[in-house]
């Protein structure tokens, strides 16, 4: 159960787009379309932003989108806003009823 | 609305035990699987355990297998995590989260802090 690999930090200016990558293996990300993304503001609980690679829960802005290619999933945030500044975590089902998270990415809105 | 409220955290010595609780409301608890996820201070999220909606199946992360036990009381809408043989590296905020079809975590509690220290 090795953690998925995410960049430690990304940044962008308001209105710009950023993409956060999440690299796993053929045993997790590459084998299941069960990647989800979570946003976490400091001192708060995580909240679901994307599920099943590309699906967006009701109430989540359409500025957030997900994709996957091979063993790497990605979260794209378009039209960056100040309130998007947070930590983002990817997660993948890893088989045998286990899950694995990424190490997290700190998004800074400049 | 869905609410998950964790409790039971605190400071405990290495080697001792602690039991966490997660009180659920706003949904039919007995029809959902539930997870525990933890986050060490300044670190990322780590999946800990899942229990099926009826308690029939339980699975654990490698780092807690054999030391932690997940359980539930559907009559009282409560999820538990029994933590034995605690180590310093178990220090973390522990979140309970609702399982959605064994695919993702759709609601999270606010977490309870466990500190393992002598």
PDB file of C-alpha atoms in Angstrom, chain A:
ATOM      1  CA  UNK A   1       0.000   0.000   0.000  1.00  0.00           C
ATOM      2  CA  UNK A   2       2.417   2.691  -1.158  1.00  0.00           C
ATOM      3  CA  UNK A   3       1.020   6.210  -1.291  1.00  0.00           C
ATOM      4  CA  UNK A   4       0.118   7.702  -4.644  1.00  0.00           C
ATOM      5  CA  UNK A   5       2.521  10.377  -5.881  1.00  0.00           C
ATOM      6  CA  UNK A   6       1.394  13.995  -6.040  1.00  0.00           C
ATOM      7  CA  UNK A   7       3.443  17.187  -6.431  1.00  0.00           C
ATOM      8  CA  UNK A   8       3.997  18.808  -3.054  1.00  0.00           C
ATOM      9  CA  UNK A   9       2.802  22.183  -4.293  1.00  0.00           C
ATOM     10  CA  UNK A  10       1.332  24.006  -7.241  1.00  0.00           C
ATOM     11  CA  UNK A  11       0.410  27.637  -7.697  1.00  0.00           C
ATOM     12  CA  UNK A  12      -1.495  29.861 -10.050  1.00  0.00           C
ATOM     13  CA  UNK A  13      -2.935  33.324 -10.362  1.00  0.00           C
ATOM     14  CA  UNK A  14      -6.643  34.096 -10.134  1.00  0.00           C
ATOM     15  CA  UNK A  15      -8.408  33.183 -13.342  1.00  0.00           C
ATOM     16  CA  UNK A  16      -5.711  30.774 -14.468  1.00  0.00           C
ATOM     17  CA  UNK A  17      -5.962  26.987 -14.677  1.00  0.00           C
ATOM     18  CA  UNK A  18      -3.841  24.472 -12.811  1.00  0.00           C
ATOM     19  CA  UNK A  19      -3.536  20.703 -12.947  1.00  0.00           C
ATOM     20  CA  UNK A  20      -2.534  18.376 -10.128  1.00  0.00           C
ATOM     21  CA  UNK A  21      -1.239  14.947 -11.070  1.00  0.00           C
ATOM     22  CA  UNK A  22      -1.628  11.749  -9.091  1.00  0.00           C
ATOM     23  CA  UNK A  23       0.534   8.802 -10.104  1.00  0.00           C
ATOM     24  CA  UNK A  24      -0.069   5.285  -8.932  1.00  0.00           C
ATOM     25  CA  UNK A  25       0.475   1.824 -10.345  1.00  0.00           C
ATOM     26  CA  UNK A  26      -1.309  -0.774 -12.420  1.00  0.00           C
ATOM     27  CA  UNK A  27      -2.615  -2.187  -9.128  1.00  0.00           C
ATOM     28  CA  UNK A  28      -4.553   0.919  -8.153  1.00  0.00           C
ATOM     29  CA  UNK A  29      -5.019   3.987 -10.371  1.00  0.00           C
ATOM     30  CA  UNK A  30      -4.342   2.061 -13.569  1.00  0.00           C
ATOM     31  CA  UNK A  31      -6.630  -0.831 -12.695  1.00  0.00           C
ATOM     32  CA  UNK A  32      -9.792   0.891 -11.488  1.00  0.00           C
ATOM     33  CA  UNK A  33     -11.801   3.927 -12.505  1.00  0.00           C
ATOM     34  CA  UNK A  34     -12.193   4.669  -8.818  1.00  0.00           C
ATOM     35  CA  UNK A  35     -10.051   7.741  -8.326  1.00  0.00           C
ATOM     36  CA  UNK A  36     -11.493  10.461  -6.124  1.00  0.00           C
ATOM     37  CA  UNK A  37     -10.226  13.894  -5.111  1.00  0.00           C
ATOM     38  CA  UNK A  38     -10.644  15.721  -1.812  1.00  0.00           C
ATOM     39  CA  UNK A  39     -10.160  19.349  -0.872  1.00  0.00           C
ATOM     40  CA  UNK A  40      -9.001  20.226   2.624  1.00  0.00           C
ATOM     41  CA  UNK A  41      -8.766  23.724   4.039  1.00  0.00           C
ATOM     42  CA  UNK A  42      -6.509  24.224   7.090  1.00  0.00           C
ATOM     43  CA  UNK A  43      -7.981  22.755  10.231  1.00  0.00           C
ATOM     44  CA  UNK A  44     -11.006  21.386   8.386  1.00  0.00           C
ATOM     45  CA  UNK A  45     -12.178  17.968   7.292  1.00  0.00           C
ATOM     46  CA  UNK A  46     -11.680  16.868   3.680  1.00  0.00           C
ATOM     47  CA  UNK A  47     -14.556  17.321   1.255  1.00  0.00           C
ATOM     48  CA  UNK A  48     -15.254  15.324  -1.883  1.00  0.00           C
ATOM     49  CA  UNK A  49     -14.602  17.180  -5.144  1.00  0.00           C
ATOM     50  CA  UNK A  50     -14.395  14.450  -7.808  1.00  0.00           C
ATOM     51  CA  UNK A  51     -15.316  10.764  -7.754  1.00  0.00           C
ATOM     52  CA  UNK A  52     -14.951   7.888 -10.194  1.00  0.00           C
ATOM     53  CA  UNK A  53     -12.255   9.851 -12.046  1.00  0.00           C
ATOM     54  CA  UNK A  54     -14.490  12.394 -13.749  1.00  0.00           C
ATOM     55  CA  UNK A  55     -17.738  12.731 -11.789  1.00  0.00           C
ATOM     56  CA  UNK A  56     -18.541  15.847  -9.816  1.00  0.00           C
ATOM     57  CA  UNK A  57     -20.858  15.790  -6.773  1.00  0.00           C
ATOM     58  CA  UNK A  58     -23.767  18.182  -6.781  1.00  0.00           C
ATOM     59  CA  UNK A  59     -22.715  21.501  -5.322  1.00  0.00           C
ATOM     60  CA  UNK A  60     -19.129  21.308  -6.554  1.00  0.00           C
ATOM     61  CA  UNK A  61     -18.225  23.980  -9.089  1.00  0.00           C
ATOM     62  CA  UNK A  62     -17.826  22.897 -12.703  1.00  0.00           C
ATOM     63  CA  UNK A  63     -14.438  24.615 -12.579  1.00  0.00           C
ATOM     64  CA  UNK A  64     -13.216  21.334 -11.089  1.00  0.00           C
ATOM     65  CA  UNK A  65     -12.653  18.428 -13.462  1.00  0.00           C
ATOM     66  CA  UNK A  66     -10.887  15.090 -13.374  1.00  0.00           C
ATOM     67  CA  UNK A  67      -9.244  12.775 -15.864  1.00  0.00           C
ATOM     68  CA  UNK A  68      -7.051   9.705 -16.047  1.00  0.00           C
ATOM     69  CA  UNK A  69      -4.512   8.234 -18.411  1.00  0.00           C
ATOM     70  CA  UNK A  70      -2.857   4.952 -17.580  1.00  0.00           C
ATOM     71  CA  UNK A  71      -1.523   5.041 -14.035  1.00  0.00           C
ATOM     72  CA  UNK A  72      -1.887   8.807 -13.652  1.00  0.00           C
ATOM     73  CA  UNK A  73      -4.996  10.721 -12.686  1.00  0.00           C
ATOM     74  CA  UNK A  74      -5.317  14.497 -12.799  1.00  0.00           C
ATOM     75  CA  UNK A  75      -7.405  17.221 -11.214  1.00  0.00           C
ATOM     76  CA  UNK A  76      -7.807  20.456 -13.150  1.00  0.00           C
ATOM     77  CA  UNK A  77      -9.116  23.642 -11.620  1.00  0.00           C
ATOM     78  CA  UNK A  78     -10.007  26.349 -14.096  1.00  0.00           C
ATOM     79  CA  UNK A  79     -10.697  30.013 -13.379  1.00  0.00           C
ATOM     80  CA  UNK A  80      -8.751  29.877 -10.116  1.00  0.00           C
ATOM     81  CA  UNK A  81     -10.319  31.700  -7.214  1.00  0.00           C
ATOM     82  CA  UNK A  82      -8.880  32.667  -3.857  1.00  0.00           C
ATOM     83  CA  UNK A  83     -11.120  30.167  -2.056  1.00  0.00           C
ATOM     84  CA  UNK A  84      -9.562  27.317  -4.046  1.00  0.00           C
ATOM     85  CA  UNK A  85      -6.392  27.698  -1.997  1.00  0.00           C
ATOM     86  CA  UNK A  86      -6.236  24.451  -0.008  1.00  0.00           C
ATOM     87  CA  UNK A  87      -4.634  21.020   0.116  1.00  0.00           C
ATOM     88  CA  UNK A  88      -5.822  18.473  -2.427  1.00  0.00           C
ATOM     89  CA  UNK A  89      -5.624  14.707  -2.057  1.00  0.00           C
ATOM     90  CA  UNK A  90      -6.230  12.005  -4.601  1.00  0.00           C
ATOM     91  CA  UNK A  91      -7.385   8.559  -3.569  1.00  0.00           C
ATOM     92  CA  UNK A  92      -7.702   5.288  -5.434  1.00  0.00           C
ATOM     93  CA  UNK A  93      -9.281   1.945  -4.716  1.00  0.00           C
ATOM     94  CA  UNK A  94      -6.388  -0.512  -4.499  1.00  0.00           C
ATOM     95  CA  UNK A  95      -8.181  -3.850  -4.566  1.00  0.00           C
ATOM     96  CA  UNK A  96      -9.115  -6.287  -1.791  1.00  0.00           C
ATOM     97  CA  UNK A  97     -11.227  -3.609  -0.109  1.00  0.00           C
ATOM     98  CA  UNK A  98      -8.326  -1.270   0.524  1.00  0.00           C
ATOM     99  CA  UNK A  99      -7.753   2.334  -0.480  1.00  0.00           C
ATOM    100  CA  UNK A 100      -4.649   4.450  -0.944  1.00  0.00           C
ATOM    101  CA  UNK A 101      -4.244   8.233  -0.795  1.00  0.00           C
ATOM    102  CA  UNK A 102      -1.768  10.538  -2.410  1.00  0.00           C
ATOM    103  CA  UNK A 103       0.622  12.563  -0.304  1.00  0.00           C
ATOM    104  CA  UNK A 104      -1.316  15.746  -0.939  1.00  0.00           C
ATOM    105  CA  UNK A 105      -0.712  18.916  -2.937  1.00  0.00           C
ATOM    106  CA  UNK A 106      -0.788  22.416  -1.512  1.00  0.00           C
ATOM    107  CA  UNK A 107      -2.429  24.820  -3.934  1.00  0.00           C
ATOM    108  CA  UNK A 108      -1.444  28.461  -3.581  1.00  0.00           C
ATOM    109  CA  UNK A 109      -3.443  31.141  -5.362  1.00  0.00           C
ATOM    110  CA  UNK A 110      -1.001  33.966  -5.989  1.00  0.00           C
TER     111      UNK A 110
END
